[in-house]
Structures are given as C-alpha cells and as structure tokens.
C-alpha cells in the first residue's frame, strides 16, 4: 500500500464497446475535460470552491515544498515512518467502515469471509478487515522490497496467504500466456495463475499505486499506472463474489477517466465515495466503495475483458497502439454528464468539500505569497 501524495491519475475507464458507441476522441476537438469541468462548475458549489483554491495553490511555491517533503518521506521511509503509515492505514480502514459499513462481510454460516488485497504491505488495511471478520481468510500480494516495495509488518497467521509479487506481471491471471519473446521482460511474466478460476472473494482491495522507488523496465514508465489499475480492476472484478464489495483508491473526481470508471461500476453495483478527513484531506485521492456487485452481469464481464485488453496493449503494444487504446476507451463527456452528472454531483459533494476545507486551512496556502510560480 503506497503513501504517495499525488500519483498519476491514469485510470482505465469504460468497456470498449460502450466507449466506441459514445466516445469523444481527446484530440478531435481539443475539448477533453472541458465539458465535465464546465458541468461541475455550474452544478456543484463545493467543486467551484475547490477549483478556486487549486488555482490559488498553483500560484504558490510553498505547496510544492509541502508535497515534495511528503514524497521524500514516502520514498525513503525508515522503520518509524513505515510504522506510522501502517497505523495510518488501519485508521483509514476503520474510517471507511464507520462511514460505509463495507468492510464487514456478511457470509452465510458456515462460510468464511474471504478477502483479497492486491497491495497489502505494510498491512494496515488487511489487518483491520481481518479483525472485523472473525475467521476470515485472506490472500495478499505486494511489490517486493527488493523492487522498491514496502515490507509487510502485519502479523501473518495461517489464515493469510501472502506473497511478494509484482501483480502487473500476472499474465496468466490476465488471460495471456503467449508472451512476445522480444519483450524486454519476456522471462519475468507469471504464466501460472495466482488465483484459480472458481476462487471468489467477498471483499477486494484495489488501492495499489505506482511507486517512484519501483525498479522496472524503461518501456513501462509512461504506462505503468494504467497497467497497475487494469490488473487490479480486472482480476478483482473477475473474482469478487456475487454481491461482494470492492474498495478502489482513485484520484481527481473531476477527471473524465475517473468519473467514467465510477459510472461503469454504478451500472452493476451500489456506489459510495469516501475521503478520509486527515490522511487524504489535502490530496485529490479518495475511495470508491462498490457494494452488492453483480459480478455475473454482462456489463461486469465486459468491463473485465476491457481492462484485460488495456493491460495487453499497455504491456505489449507499440506507443501508437497504446495511445489509440486510451483514446478508444475515452468516454464522451457530454453523454457522461447527461447520464451520470446529477449522481456524480451528489456523490462528490463531500469529497470536494473535505479537500477544499483542508486546502483552505493548509499553512502553505498562506505562505509563500511572494514566491509565485512562473507559468509562462
């Protein structure tokens, strides 16, 4: 689990068939993002306040210093810092459950709750969820420390199956075993599934983020955020139980791809959005909590296949093919605001309000008024 303050916001959004029917190619009109932002400015007062504060922040170098310090702490965490983040994540998990009730799994006796965590280390989320579900079993993965990942420090008992692994290399789980031999990492892809076909989980955490400390091949650099998101979403949704829950870490609720992803999940599950009032308050990050997921829905299966194809193109395609895939999956913003706009405003009010209040009170918003960025 990463403590990155402002990671990339690249997010696989919608199933390709829906996107093809409604998409607006970002380069076609130069209007990408403008339709959605204009709608939010007109219909969401909380977003208007946040947008104004963001503009103020861009004129202030003190904000750069604040977030640079956070990045430094995340990239060079000592044992004390890791323990702090571990406890922080336990607190966030408890906050999410108090707000949504999503971490308590309801399983018919004599079943056992089963939990899947794609980016478990240091373990605060998973340990909290295990404590809320007596007798639960868990499967967890996390990037190896030797590759720049975090150490797992939660107690690992017999109920937890944990493995250090780069989940973006789970080729078999993503449905691809015919690896091009000219790929620089051809020998590193996992060709045996880590999760079996019939294996289902009641609760799935998809909160992995790309780490700056991650040692990886150069060809992955620009596309790694999409590869990681597609991996977690595809495998997670494919293996979540009928009626189960997924907790997904997202960024920038005014980004079209983020909104498209939430809209996609809203078509086969019940959506809640949650932003911790402390750890994530100043950042663009928040959690989507999808409950009562109808994982057998054709729309859900279509989404899984779309994310698998996104992973394939981002991993094995040329740069041109990757750019075309991103454009292909970009949802038409006009259609998005027409079909999902009112629900987005309702879901997002508290998210934008929390961030706006935190930014307004942040010391760096008052500091550095004499040191403006050069924007020319």
Coordinates of C-alpha atoms in Angstrom, one line a residue:
X1 CA 0.0 0.0 0.0
X2 CA 1.5 3.3 -1.1
X3 CA 1.7 6.6 0.7
X4 CA 2.2 8.5 -2.5
X5 CA 0.7 12.0 -2.1
X6 CA -0.2 12.8 -5.7
X7 CA 0.4 9.8 -8.0
X8 CA -0.5 9.5 -11.7
X9 CA -4.3 9.8 -12.3
X10 CA -4.3 7.5 -15.4
X11 CA -7.3 5.2 -14.9
X12 CA -8.8 2.6 -17.3
X13 CA -12.3 3.9 -17.6
X14 CA -15.1 2.1 -19.5
X15 CA -15.6 -1.1 -21.5
X16 CA -14.5 -0.6 -25.1
X17 CA -17.9 -1.3 -26.7
X18 CA -19.6 1.4 -24.6
X19 CA -16.7 3.8 -25.3
X20 CA -16.9 3.2 -29.0
X21 CA -20.6 4.0 -29.1
X22 CA -20.2 7.2 -27.2
X23 CA -16.5 8.3 -27.2
X24 CA -15.1 11.7 -27.9
X25 CA -11.5 11.4 -29.1
X26 CA -9.5 13.8 -26.9
X27 CA -7.6 15.1 -29.9
X28 CA -10.6 15.6 -32.2
X29 CA -11.9 18.8 -30.7
X30 CA -9.3 19.9 -28.1
X31 CA -12.2 19.9 -25.6
X32 CA -11.1 16.9 -23.5
X33 CA -12.0 17.6 -19.8
X34 CA -13.8 20.9 -20.5
X35 CA -17.3 19.6 -20.8
X36 CA -17.1 17.8 -17.5
X37 CA -15.4 20.7 -15.7
X38 CA -17.9 23.2 -17.0
X39 CA -20.8 21.0 -15.8
X40 CA -19.3 20.7 -12.3
X41 CA -18.6 24.4 -12.1
X42 CA -22.2 25.1 -12.9
X43 CA -23.8 22.4 -10.8
X44 CA -21.6 21.7 -7.8
X45 CA -20.8 24.7 -5.5
X46 CA -18.4 22.6 -3.5
X47 CA -16.4 21.9 -6.6
X48 CA -16.3 25.6 -7.5
X49 CA -14.7 26.4 -4.2
X50 CA -12.2 23.7 -4.6
X51 CA -11.3 24.8 -8.2
X52 CA -10.7 28.3 -7.0
X53 CA -8.4 27.1 -4.2
X54 CA -6.5 24.9 -6.6
X55 CA -5.9 27.9 -8.8
X56 CA -4.6 29.8 -5.8
X57 CA -2.3 26.9 -4.9
X58 CA -0.8 26.9 -8.4
X59 CA 0.4 30.4 -7.7
X60 CA 2.2 29.4 -4.5
X61 CA 5.6 27.6 -4.3
X62 CA 5.0 26.7 -0.7
X63 CA 2.7 23.9 -1.8
X64 CA 5.5 22.4 -3.9
X65 CA 7.7 22.3 -0.8
X66 CA 4.9 20.7 1.3
X67 CA 4.2 17.8 -1.2
X68 CA 7.9 17.4 -2.0
X69 CA 8.5 16.7 1.6
X70 CA 5.8 14.1 1.7
X71 CA 7.2 12.4 -1.4
X72 CA 10.6 12.4 0.3
X73 CA 9.2 10.7 3.4
X74 CA 7.3 8.1 1.3
X75 CA 10.4 7.3 -0.9
X76 CA 12.8 7.0 2.0
X77 CA 10.7 5.6 4.8
X78 CA 12.6 4.4 7.9
X79 CA 11.1 1.9 10.3
X80 CA 9.4 4.6 12.3
X81 CA 7.8 6.1 9.2
X82 CA 6.6 2.7 7.9
X83 CA 5.0 2.0 11.3
X84 CA 3.3 5.4 11.1
X85 CA 1.9 4.7 7.7
X86 CA 0.8 1.2 8.9
X87 CA -1.2 2.7 11.8
X88 CA -2.5 5.4 9.5
X89 CA -3.9 2.9 7.1
X90 CA -5.5 1.0 10.0
X91 CA -7.2 4.3 10.9
X92 CA -8.4 4.9 7.4
X93 CA -9.8 1.4 7.1
X94 CA -11.8 1.9 10.3
X95 CA -13.0 5.3 9.0
X96 CA -14.2 3.7 5.8
X97 CA -16.1 1.1 7.7
X98 CA -17.7 3.6 10.0
X99 CA -18.9 5.6 7.0
X100 CA -20.0 2.8 4.7
X101 CA -20.1 -0.5 6.7
X102 CA -18.3 -2.1 3.7
X103 CA -15.5 -3.9 5.5
X104 CA -17.8 -6.2 7.5
X105 CA -18.6 -9.1 5.3
X106 CA -21.9 -10.9 5.7
X107 CA -21.4 -14.6 4.9
X108 CA -24.0 -17.3 5.5
X109 CA -23.0 -19.8 8.1
X110 CA -20.8 -21.9 8.0
X111 CA -19.0 -19.9 5.3
X112 CA -15.9 -17.8 6.0
X113 CA -15.2 -14.3 4.7
X114 CA -12.6 -14.3 2.0
X115 CA -10.5 -11.1 1.4
X116 CA -8.2 -10.2 -1.5
X117 CA -5.7 -7.4 -1.2
X118 CA -3.5 -6.5 -4.2
X119 CA -1.1 -4.2 -2.4
X120 CA -1.2 -5.3 1.1
X121 CA 2.1 -4.0 2.7
X122 CA 2.6 -2.8 5.3
X123 CA -0.8 -4.4 6.1
X124 CA -2.9 -1.9 7.9
X125 CA -6.0 -2.3 5.6
X126 CA -5.9 -6.1 5.6
X127 CA -5.2 -6.5 9.3
X128 CA -8.2 -4.2 10.1
X129 CA -10.5 -6.0 7.8
X130 CA -9.4 -9.4 9.2
X131 CA -10.1 -8.2 12.7
X132 CA -13.6 -7.1 11.6
X133 CA -14.4 -10.5 10.2
X134 CA -13.8 -13.3 12.6
X135 CA -12.5 -16.5 11.0
X136 CA -11.8 -14.7 7.7
X137 CA -9.2 -15.9 5.2
X138 CA -7.1 -13.6 3.1
X139 CA -4.9 -13.6 0.0
X140 CA -2.5 -10.7 -0.3
X141 CA 0.2 -9.5 -2.7
X142 CA 2.7 -6.7 -2.5
X143 CA 5.6 -5.4 -4.5
X144 CA 8.9 -7.0 -3.2
X145 CA 11.1 -4.6 -1.1
X146 CA 13.9 -5.6 -3.5
X147 CA 12.0 -3.9 -6.3
X148 CA 11.1 -0.8 -4.2
X149 CA 8.1 -2.0 -2.4
X150 CA 7.2 -1.9 1.3
X151 CA 7.8 -4.6 4.0
X152 CA 4.8 -6.4 5.3
X153 CA 4.6 -5.8 9.1
X154 CA 1.1 -7.1 9.9
X155 CA 1.1 -10.5 11.7
X156 CA 0.8 -13.3 9.2
X157 CA -1.0 -16.2 10.6
X158 CA -2.3 -19.4 8.9
X159 CA -5.4 -17.6 7.7
X160 CA -3.3 -15.2 5.5
X161 CA -1.7 -16.3 2.2
X162 CA 0.7 -13.6 1.4
X163 CA 3.3 -13.3 -1.4
X164 CA 5.7 -10.6 -2.5
X165 CA 5.0 -10.1 -6.2
X166 CA 4.6 -7.5 -9.0
X167 CA 0.9 -8.1 -9.8
X168 CA 1.3 -6.3 -13.2
X169 CA 3.3 -9.3 -14.3
X170 CA 0.4 -11.8 -13.7
X171 CA 0.0 -12.6 -17.3
X172 CA -2.0 -15.9 -16.8
X173 CA -4.4 -14.2 -14.4
X174 CA -4.9 -11.6 -17.1
X175 CA -5.6 -14.3 -19.7
X176 CA -2.4 -14.0 -21.7
X177 CA 0.3 -16.7 -21.8
X178 CA 1.6 -16.2 -25.3
X179 CA 4.4 -13.7 -24.4
X180 CA 6.2 -12.0 -27.3
X181 CA 9.8 -13.0 -27.0
X182 CA 11.1 -9.6 -28.0
X183 CA 9.6 -8.1 -24.8
X184 CA 12.4 -7.0 -22.5
X185 CA 10.9 -8.9 -19.6
X186 CA 9.6 -11.9 -21.5
X187 CA 11.0 -14.3 -18.9
X188 CA 9.5 -12.5 -16.0
X189 CA 5.8 -12.8 -16.7
X190 CA 3.9 -15.2 -14.4
X191 CA 2.4 -17.9 -16.6
X192 CA 0.6 -19.9 -13.9
X193 CA -2.5 -18.2 -12.4
X194 CA -2.2 -17.0 -8.8
X195 CA -6.0 -17.1 -8.3
X196 CA -7.9 -20.1 -9.6
X197 CA -10.9 -19.8 -11.9
X198 CA -13.6 -20.7 -9.3
X199 CA -12.0 -18.7 -6.4
X200 CA -14.2 -15.9 -5.1
X201 CA -13.6 -13.1 -2.6
X202 CA -16.2 -11.2 -0.6
X203 CA -14.0 -8.1 -0.1
X204 CA -11.4 -6.9 -2.6
X205 CA -8.9 -4.0 -2.0
X206 CA -7.6 -2.3 -5.2
X207 CA -5.5 0.5 -3.7
X208 CA -2.1 -0.1 -5.2
X209 CA -0.3 2.9 -6.7
X210 CA 2.8 3.2 -8.8
X211 CA 5.8 3.8 -6.6
X212 CA 8.7 6.0 -7.7
X213 CA 11.0 3.6 -5.9
X214 CA 9.8 0.7 -8.1
X215 CA 12.7 -0.7 -10.2
X216 CA 11.1 -1.6 -13.6
X217 CA 11.9 -1.8 -17.3
X218 CA 12.1 1.5 -19.2
X219 CA 9.3 0.6 -21.6
X220 CA 6.8 0.6 -18.7
X221 CA 7.5 4.0 -17.3
X222 CA 4.8 6.1 -19.1
X223 CA 2.1 3.4 -19.0
X224 CA 2.6 1.8 -15.6
X225 CA -0.3 3.5 -13.8
X226 CA -2.7 2.1 -16.4
X227 CA -1.1 -1.3 -16.3
X228 CA -1.4 -1.5 -12.5
X229 CA -5.0 -0.2 -12.4
X230 CA -6.1 -2.5 -15.2
X231 CA -4.6 -5.5 -13.4
X232 CA -6.3 -4.8 -10.1
X233 CA -9.7 -4.0 -11.6
X234 CA -9.8 -6.9 -14.0
X235 CA -8.6 -9.6 -11.6
X236 CA -10.6 -8.1 -8.7
X237 CA -13.9 -7.9 -10.5
X238 CA -13.5 -11.3 -12.1
X239 CA -13.0 -12.9 -8.7
X240 CA -15.3 -10.9 -6.5
X241 CA -18.3 -12.9 -5.2
X242 CA -21.8 -12.2 -6.3
X243 CA -23.0 -9.3 -4.0
X244 CA -19.4 -8.7 -2.9
X245 CA -17.5 -5.4 -2.3
X246 CA -14.6 -3.7 -3.9
X247 CA -12.7 -0.8 -2.3
X248 CA -10.8 1.2 -5.0
X249 CA -8.4 4.1 -4.5
X250 CA -8.9 6.8 -7.1
X251 CA -7.7 10.3 -7.8
X252 CA -9.3 13.6 -9.1
X253 CA -13.1 13.3 -9.1
X254 CA -13.2 15.9 -11.9
X255 CA -11.1 13.7 -14.3
X256 CA -13.1 12.1 -17.1
X257 CA -11.5 8.7 -16.8
X258 CA -12.1 8.6 -13.1
X259 CA -15.7 9.6 -13.5
X260 CA -16.1 7.1 -16.3
X261 CA -14.8 4.3 -14.1
X262 CA -17.3 5.2 -11.3
X263 CA -20.1 5.3 -13.8
X264 CA -19.1 1.9 -15.1
X265 CA -19.3 0.4 -11.6
X266 CA -22.6 2.1 -10.9
X267 CA -24.2 0.1 -13.7
X268 CA -23.7 -3.2 -11.8
X269 CA -23.2 -2.2 -8.1
X270 CA -24.1 0.3 -5.5
X271 CA -21.6 3.1 -5.2
X272 CA -20.4 5.2 -2.3
X273 CA -17.4 7.6 -2.3
X274 CA -15.3 8.3 0.8
X275 CA -12.5 10.6 1.6
X276 CA -10.6 10.3 4.9
X277 CA -10.7 13.6 6.7
X278 CA -7.0 13.5 7.7
X279 CA -4.6 11.4 5.7
X280 CA -6.1 12.3 2.2
X281 CA -7.7 15.6 3.0
X282 CA -5.4 17.9 1.0
X283 CA -4.9 15.5 -1.8
X284 CA -7.0 14.6 -4.8
X285 CA -7.3 10.9 -3.6
X286 CA -10.5 9.2 -2.4
X287 CA -12.0 5.8 -2.2
X288 CA -14.8 4.3 -4.3
X289 CA -16.7 1.7 -2.3
X290 CA -18.7 -0.6 -4.6
X291 CA -21.1 -2.9 -2.8
X292 CA -23.6 -5.5 -3.9
X293 CA -21.6 -6.1 -7.0
X294 CA -23.5 -8.1 -9.6
X295 CA -20.4 -9.8 -10.8
X296 CA -22.3 -12.1 -13.1
X297 CA -23.7 -9.2 -15.1
X298 CA -22.8 -8.9 -18.8
X299 CA -21.7 -5.3 -18.1
X300 CA -19.3 -6.6 -15.4
X301 CA -17.9 -9.2 -17.6
X302 CA -17.5 -6.7 -20.4
X303 CA -15.6 -4.4 -18.0
X304 CA -13.2 -7.2 -17.0
X305 CA -12.4 -8.0 -20.7
X306 CA -11.9 -4.4 -21.5
X307 CA -9.3 -4.0 -18.6
X308 CA -7.6 -7.1 -19.7
X309 CA -7.2 -5.8 -23.2
X310 CA -6.0 -2.5 -21.8
X311 CA -3.3 -4.4 -19.9
X312 CA -2.3 -6.3 -23.0
X313 CA -1.9 -3.2 -25.2
X314 CA -0.1 -1.2 -22.4
X315 CA 2.3 -4.2 -21.9
X316 CA 2.9 -5.5 -25.4
X317 CA 1.7 -2.8 -27.8
X318 CA 3.6 0.0 -29.6
X319 CA 3.3 3.6 -28.3
X320 CA 0.9 4.3 -31.1
X321 CA -1.3 1.4 -30.2
X322 CA -1.2 2.4 -26.6
X323 CA -2.3 6.0 -27.4
X324 CA -5.1 4.7 -29.7
X325 CA -6.3 2.4 -26.9
X326 CA -6.5 5.2 -24.4
X327 CA -8.5 7.3 -27.0
X328 CA -10.7 4.4 -27.8
X329 CA -11.7 3.9 -24.2
X330 CA -12.3 7.6 -23.5
X331 CA -15.9 8.2 -22.8
X332 CA -17.9 11.0 -24.4
X333 CA -18.1 13.7 -21.7
X334 CA -21.4 15.1 -22.9
X335 CA -23.0 11.7 -22.6
X336 CA -21.3 11.2 -19.3
X337 CA -22.8 14.4 -17.7
X338 CA -26.2 13.7 -19.2
X339 CA -26.4 10.1 -17.9
X340 CA -24.4 10.4 -14.7
X341 CA -23.9 14.1 -13.9
X342 CA -26.6 14.5 -11.2
X343 CA -25.4 11.4 -9.4
X344 CA -21.8 12.5 -9.7
X345 CA -22.6 15.8 -8.0
X346 CA -24.5 14.0 -5.2
X347 CA -21.6 11.5 -4.7
X348 CA -18.9 14.1 -4.9
X349 CA -20.1 17.0 -2.7
X350 CA -18.5 15.7 0.5
X351 CA -15.3 14.7 -1.4
X352 CA -14.8 18.2 -2.8
X353 CA -15.8 19.9 0.4
X354 CA -13.3 18.0 2.5
X355 CA -10.4 18.8 0.2
X356 CA -11.4 22.4 -0.1
X357 CA -11.6 22.9 3.6
X358 CA -8.3 21.2 4.1
X359 CA -6.6 23.3 1.4
X360 CA -8.1 26.5 2.8
X361 CA -6.5 25.8 6.2
X362 CA -3.2 24.5 4.9
X363 CA -0.2 26.6 6.0
X364 CA 1.2 26.5 2.5
X365 CA -1.9 28.3 1.1
X366 CA -1.0 31.3 3.3
X367 CA 2.8 31.0 3.0
X368 CA 5.0 31.9 0.1
X369 CA 2.8 34.7 -1.3
X370 CA 5.9 36.4 -2.6
X371 CA 7.1 33.4 -4.4
X372 CA 4.8 32.7 -7.4
X373 CA 5.3 30.0 -9.9
X374 CA 6.4 31.0 -13.4
X375 CA 3.6 29.9 -15.6
X376 CA 4.7 31.2 -19.0

